[in-house]
Short mmCIF file of C-alpha atoms in Angstrom, two decimals:
data_model
loop_
_atom_site.label_atom_id
_atom_site.label_comp_id
_atom_site.label_asym_id
_atom_site.label_seq_id
_atom_site.Cartn_x
_atom_site.Cartn_y
_atom_site.Cartn_z
CA MET F 4 21.26 10.70 -4.83
CA VAL F 5 18.33 11.21 -7.21
CA LYS F 6 21.10 10.51 -10.04
CA PHE F 7 20.82 6.80 -8.07
CA VAL F 8 17.79 6.66 -6.82
CA GLN F 9 14.33 6.93 -8.50
CA GLU F 10 11.90 9.40 -7.84
CA PRO F 11 9.40 8.08 -5.14
CA LEU F 12 6.28 7.29 -6.26
CA ILE F 13 3.14 8.86 -4.92
CA ASP F 14 -0.28 5.82 -4.75
CA GLU F 15 -2.84 8.28 -6.34
CA ASP F 16 -5.93 6.07 -4.72
CA LYS F 17 -4.82 6.26 -1.25
CA LEU F 18 -3.82 9.81 -1.96
CA VAL F 19 -7.07 9.39 -2.86
CA LEU F 20 -8.56 8.50 -0.22
CA LEU F 21 -7.13 11.06 2.40
CA SER F 22 -8.36 13.58 0.44
CA SER F 23 -11.84 12.29 1.34
CA ILE F 24 -10.99 11.71 4.83
CA MET F 25 -9.86 14.78 5.24
CA ASP F 26 -12.53 16.42 3.24
CA HIS F 27 -15.24 15.35 6.03
CA THR F 28 -13.45 16.39 9.28
CA SER F 29 -13.55 19.98 10.94
CA LEU F 30 -9.85 20.52 10.97
CA SER F 31 -8.64 24.11 9.55
CA GLN F 32 -6.99 23.49 6.34
CA VAL F 33 -3.12 23.16 7.42
CA LYS F 34 -3.59 20.49 9.49
CA LYS F 35 -5.61 18.88 6.98
CA GLU F 36 -2.94 20.08 4.71
CA GLN F 37 -0.18 18.70 6.80
CA TYR F 38 -1.64 15.58 7.89
CA ILE F 39 -2.04 14.28 4.08
CA ILE F 40 1.65 15.47 3.85
CA THR F 41 2.82 13.59 6.32
CA THR F 42 0.94 10.27 6.13
CA MET F 43 2.25 9.81 2.00
CA LEU F 44 5.66 10.28 3.38
CA VAL F 45 5.26 8.07 5.89
CA GLN F 46 3.44 5.99 2.99
CA ILE F 47 6.58 7.48 0.85
CA ALA F 48 9.15 5.70 3.11
CA LEU F 49 7.71 1.79 3.62
CA ASP F 50 7.63 1.94 -0.52
CA THR F 51 11.00 3.14 -0.59
CA HIS F 52 12.23 1.13 1.81
CA ASP F 53 10.32 -2.24 -0.23
CA LEU F 54 12.26 -1.39 -2.49
CA VAL F 55 15.56 -3.07 -0.98
CA THR F 56 17.14 -5.39 -2.70
CA LEU F 57 18.54 -8.50 -0.80
CA THR F 58 22.26 -8.18 -0.26
CA ASP F 59 24.13 -10.93 -2.36
CA GLU F 60 28.43 -11.44 -1.98
CA GLU F 61 28.57 -10.72 -5.38
CA ASP F 62 26.89 -8.12 -6.25
CA ASP F 63 28.97 -4.58 -7.87
CA ARG F 64 29.76 -2.38 -6.06
CA GLU F 65 27.03 -0.04 -7.78
CA THR F 66 24.25 -2.42 -6.81
CA VAL F 67 25.50 -2.01 -2.96
CA ARG F 68 25.86 1.67 -3.88
CA ASN F 69 21.98 1.76 -4.88
CA ARG F 70 21.20 -0.02 -2.53
CA GLN F 71 22.75 1.61 0.31
CA LEU F 72 21.05 5.09 -1.00
CA THR F 73 17.86 3.75 -1.58
CA VAL F 74 18.49 3.12 2.55
CA LEU F 75 19.09 6.59 3.02
CA ALA F 76 15.80 8.24 0.94
CA GLY F 77 13.48 6.23 3.06
CA ASP F 78 14.92 6.99 5.72
CA TYR F 79 15.05 10.76 4.68
CA TYR F 80 11.32 10.24 3.37
CA SER F 81 10.52 9.02 7.49
CA GLY F 82 12.56 11.97 8.54
CA LEU F 83 10.18 14.62 6.50
CA TYR F 84 7.15 13.94 8.61
CA TYR F 85 8.39 13.77 11.71
CA TYR F 86 9.86 17.87 10.99
CA LEU F 87 6.79 19.05 9.48
CA LEU F 88 3.97 17.30 12.24
CA SER F 89 6.92 18.72 14.95
CA GLN F 90 6.11 21.85 13.71
CA LEU F 91 2.32 21.76 14.37
CA ASP F 92 3.26 20.69 18.02
CA ASP F 93 1.12 17.65 17.04
CA ILE F 94 2.19 14.76 19.58
CA PRO F 95 -1.13 12.74 18.75
CA MET F 96 -0.81 12.08 15.40
CA ILE F 97 2.99 11.56 14.99
CA HIS F 98 2.43 8.07 18.00
CA THR F 99 -0.13 7.59 15.40
CA LEU F 100 2.06 7.88 13.14
CA ALA F 101 4.91 6.12 14.42
CA GLY F 102 2.25 3.23 16.39
CA ALA F 103 1.18 2.22 12.73
CA ILE F 104 5.09 2.36 11.39
CA LYS F 105 5.47 -0.04 14.10
CA GLU F 106 3.01 -2.56 13.48
CA ILE F 107 3.44 -2.71 9.07
CA ASN F 108 7.46 -3.34 9.91
CA GLU F 109 6.10 -5.90 12.49
CA LEU F 110 3.84 -8.13 10.12
CA LYS F 111 6.41 -7.65 6.60
CA MET F 112 8.64 -9.26 9.06
CA GLU F 113 5.66 -12.22 9.69
CA LEU F 114 4.52 -11.85 5.88
CA TYR F 115 8.00 -12.26 4.34
CA TYR F 116 10.29 -14.97 7.45
CA LYS F 117 8.28 -16.60 9.29
CA ASP F 118 5.25 -19.55 8.03
CA VAL F 119 1.96 -18.57 7.93
CA GLU F 120 -0.55 -21.83 7.68
CA SER F 121 -2.52 -20.81 4.00
CA PHE F 122 -3.31 -18.49 1.87
CA GLN F 123 -5.51 -16.60 2.74
CA GLU F 124 -3.81 -15.74 6.16
CA PHE F 125 -0.74 -14.52 3.58
CA LEU F 126 -3.57 -11.73 1.57
CA ASN F 127 -5.36 -10.89 4.95
CA GLY F 128 -1.82 -10.53 6.87
CA LEU F 129 -0.81 -9.02 2.98
CA LYS F 130 -4.05 -6.45 3.38
CA LYS F 131 -3.45 -4.82 6.54
CA VAL F 132 0.02 -3.99 6.06
CA GLU F 133 -1.02 -1.98 2.32
CA SER F 134 -4.48 -0.59 4.10
CA LEU F 135 -3.23 0.01 8.31
CA LEU F 136 -1.96 3.81 8.27
CA ILE F 137 -4.72 4.67 6.26
CA GLN F 138 -7.19 3.08 9.01
CA ARG F 139 -4.90 4.09 11.19
CA VAL F 140 -5.36 7.76 10.34
CA ALA F 141 -9.73 7.47 9.38
CA SER F 142 -9.23 6.34 12.91
CA TYR F 143 -7.49 8.87 14.11
CA VAL F 144 -9.98 11.45 12.61
CA GLN F 145 -12.73 9.75 14.00
CA ARG F 146 -13.77 8.86 10.27
CA SER F 147 -13.18 5.32 9.97
CA SER F 148 -16.63 4.25 8.49
CA ILE F 149 -14.58 4.42 4.97
CA ASN F 150 -12.05 1.80 6.56
CA ASP F 151 -13.42 -1.55 5.64
CA MET F 152 -13.39 0.02 1.97
CA ALA F 153 -10.02 1.26 2.33
CA GLY F 154 -8.67 -2.23 2.97
CA GLU F 155 -10.76 -4.38 0.13
CA TRP F 156 -9.33 -1.84 -2.09
CA LEU F 157 -6.16 -1.22 -0.89
CA LEU F 158 -5.16 -5.44 -1.07
CA ALA F 159 -7.40 -5.99 -5.01
CA LYS F 160 -4.87 -3.45 -5.85
CA LYS F 161 -1.72 -4.64 -4.76
CA LEU F 162 -2.35 -7.93 -6.27
CA MET F 163 -3.10 -6.83 -9.89
CA VAL F 164 0.22 -5.13 -9.56
CA GLU F 165 1.92 -7.84 -8.39
CA LYS F 166 0.45 -9.64 -11.14
CA ARG F 167 1.50 -7.17 -13.53
CA SER F 168 4.62 -6.91 -12.62
CA TYR F 169 5.07 -11.09 -12.76
CA GLN F 170 3.93 -11.20 -16.18
CA GLU F 171 6.03 -8.38 -17.74
CA GLY F 172 9.45 -10.05 -16.26
CA LYS F 173 10.33 -7.95 -13.78
CA PHE F 174 11.12 -9.30 -9.90
CA SER F 175 7.91 -9.34 -7.66
CA PRO F 176 8.94 -10.10 -3.68
CA LEU F 177 4.83 -11.05 -3.31
CA MET F 178 5.09 -13.66 -6.31
CA ASP F 179 8.43 -14.85 -5.63
CA THR F 180 7.35 -15.52 -1.48
CA LEU F 181 3.80 -16.73 -2.74
CA ILE F 182 5.70 -19.51 -4.88
CA ASN F 183 8.41 -20.20 -2.51
CA ARG F 184 5.45 -20.90 -0.40
CA GLU F 185 2.78 -22.32 -2.00
CA GLY F 186 5.87 -25.49 -2.75
CA SER F 187 5.23 -27.97 -6.10
CA HIS F 188 3.08 -24.65 -7.28
CA SER F 189 3.87 -22.67 -10.64
CA GLY F 190 3.80 -19.51 -10.85
CA GLY F 191 1.02 -19.99 -13.37
CA GLN F 192 -0.44 -21.97 -10.47
CA VAL F 193 -0.36 -19.00 -7.63
CA MET F 194 -1.37 -16.61 -10.90
CA ILE F 195 -4.37 -18.23 -10.66
CA HIS F 196 -5.34 -18.19 -6.70
CA ILE F 197 -4.19 -14.68 -7.09
CA GLU F 198 -7.69 -14.26 -9.93
CA GLN F 199 -9.82 -15.90 -7.68
CA MET F 200 -8.94 -13.50 -4.52
CA LEU F 201 -9.02 -10.55 -6.65
CA GLN F 202 -13.04 -11.52 -8.55
CA HIS F 203 -13.42 -12.82 -4.01
CA HIS F 204 -12.30 -9.29 -3.37
CA MET F 205 -13.74 -7.04 -6.04
CA HIS F 206 -17.61 -8.47 -5.63
CA ARG F 207 -16.60 -7.71 -1.75
CA LEU F 208 -15.27 -4.40 -2.29
CA GLU F 209 -18.53 -3.13 -5.15
CA ASN F 210 -20.09 -3.98 -1.06
CA SER F 211 -18.29 -1.72 0.81
CA VAL F 212 -18.13 0.41 -2.44
CA SER F 213 -22.42 1.01 -1.30
CA GLN F 214 -22.20 0.94 2.40
CA LEU F 215 -19.76 4.51 2.55
CA PRO F 216 -22.21 6.60 3.65
CA ILE F 217 -23.49 9.11 1.82
CA HIS F 218 -21.27 12.54 2.32
CA PHE F 219 -18.44 10.40 0.75
CA ASN F 220 -20.83 10.43 -2.77
CA TRP F 221 -17.38 11.72 -4.56
CA LEU F 222 -15.60 8.54 -3.24
CA LYS F 223 -17.93 6.00 -4.21
CA SER F 224 -17.95 8.01 -8.30
CA TYR F 225 -14.26 7.58 -8.36
CA MET F 226 -14.37 4.21 -6.72
CA HIS F 227 -16.98 2.84 -9.06
CA SER F 228 -14.48 4.36 -12.85
CA ALA F 229 -11.30 2.84 -10.91
CA ILE F 230 -13.25 -0.69 -10.48
CA HIS F 231 -14.34 -0.37 -14.02
CA HIS F 232 -10.23 0.88 -15.17
CA GLN F 233 -8.42 -1.03 -13.18
CA PHE F 234 -10.34 -4.60 -12.97
CA ASN F 235 -13.13 -4.89 -15.51
CA HIS F 236 -11.06 -3.57 -18.81
CA ARG F 237 -7.87 -5.70 -17.36
CA GLN F 238 -10.04 -8.75 -18.14
CA ILE F 239 -11.23 -7.44 -21.19
CA ALA F 240 -7.38 -6.72 -22.11
CA GLU F 241 -6.89 -10.34 -20.58
CA GLU F 242 -9.38 -12.58 -22.50
CA GLY F 243 -8.84 -10.46 -26.01
#
């Protein structure tokens, strides 16, 4: 399988958010590690399934095989987290993650296959898709004060990643959906919309970071650095 399917990419920002959440709980070190690992396995499974391309009758055998292996890889990562949680006999956490997976998949279906009334409504749905898993885990361990900031950051980051992929000539499901949804709007016009939304969400993000409780000081520092690196440097590069 490894020969045909790229290694899973771990979202470092989501890992940082999870680690910060768990650091400020009274859970045992074993449970903290298990919760982080299992949640990231769920995220990897969701991300891997997103890599599956649509079927085309003219696809060659290797493309079809790669698609099938990608589906199996996503299922494999899904199975791993159930196995790890079963070792802890942690039914409530399993329910939390399973509920999040179900809702995220339903949200994806609405976003990509049903009509959404406006660009803003689409972004609101995308924000939920990107952050719901982290938010549900945070709420489960009673650290929901991080939820607003997580939502703003993960949406902004998703928009930046998809915009960059499109600019580099790579396929972007998000951009493809938005261009088709906006009808007569070109890719350039959609990019302008995304850039405007990025500006707006960055201001909201900075505000939500500043409102984090004092015990999240390390995370605040990390976020200020990430915002500067991901957004300010990107602006300078594009303007240059």
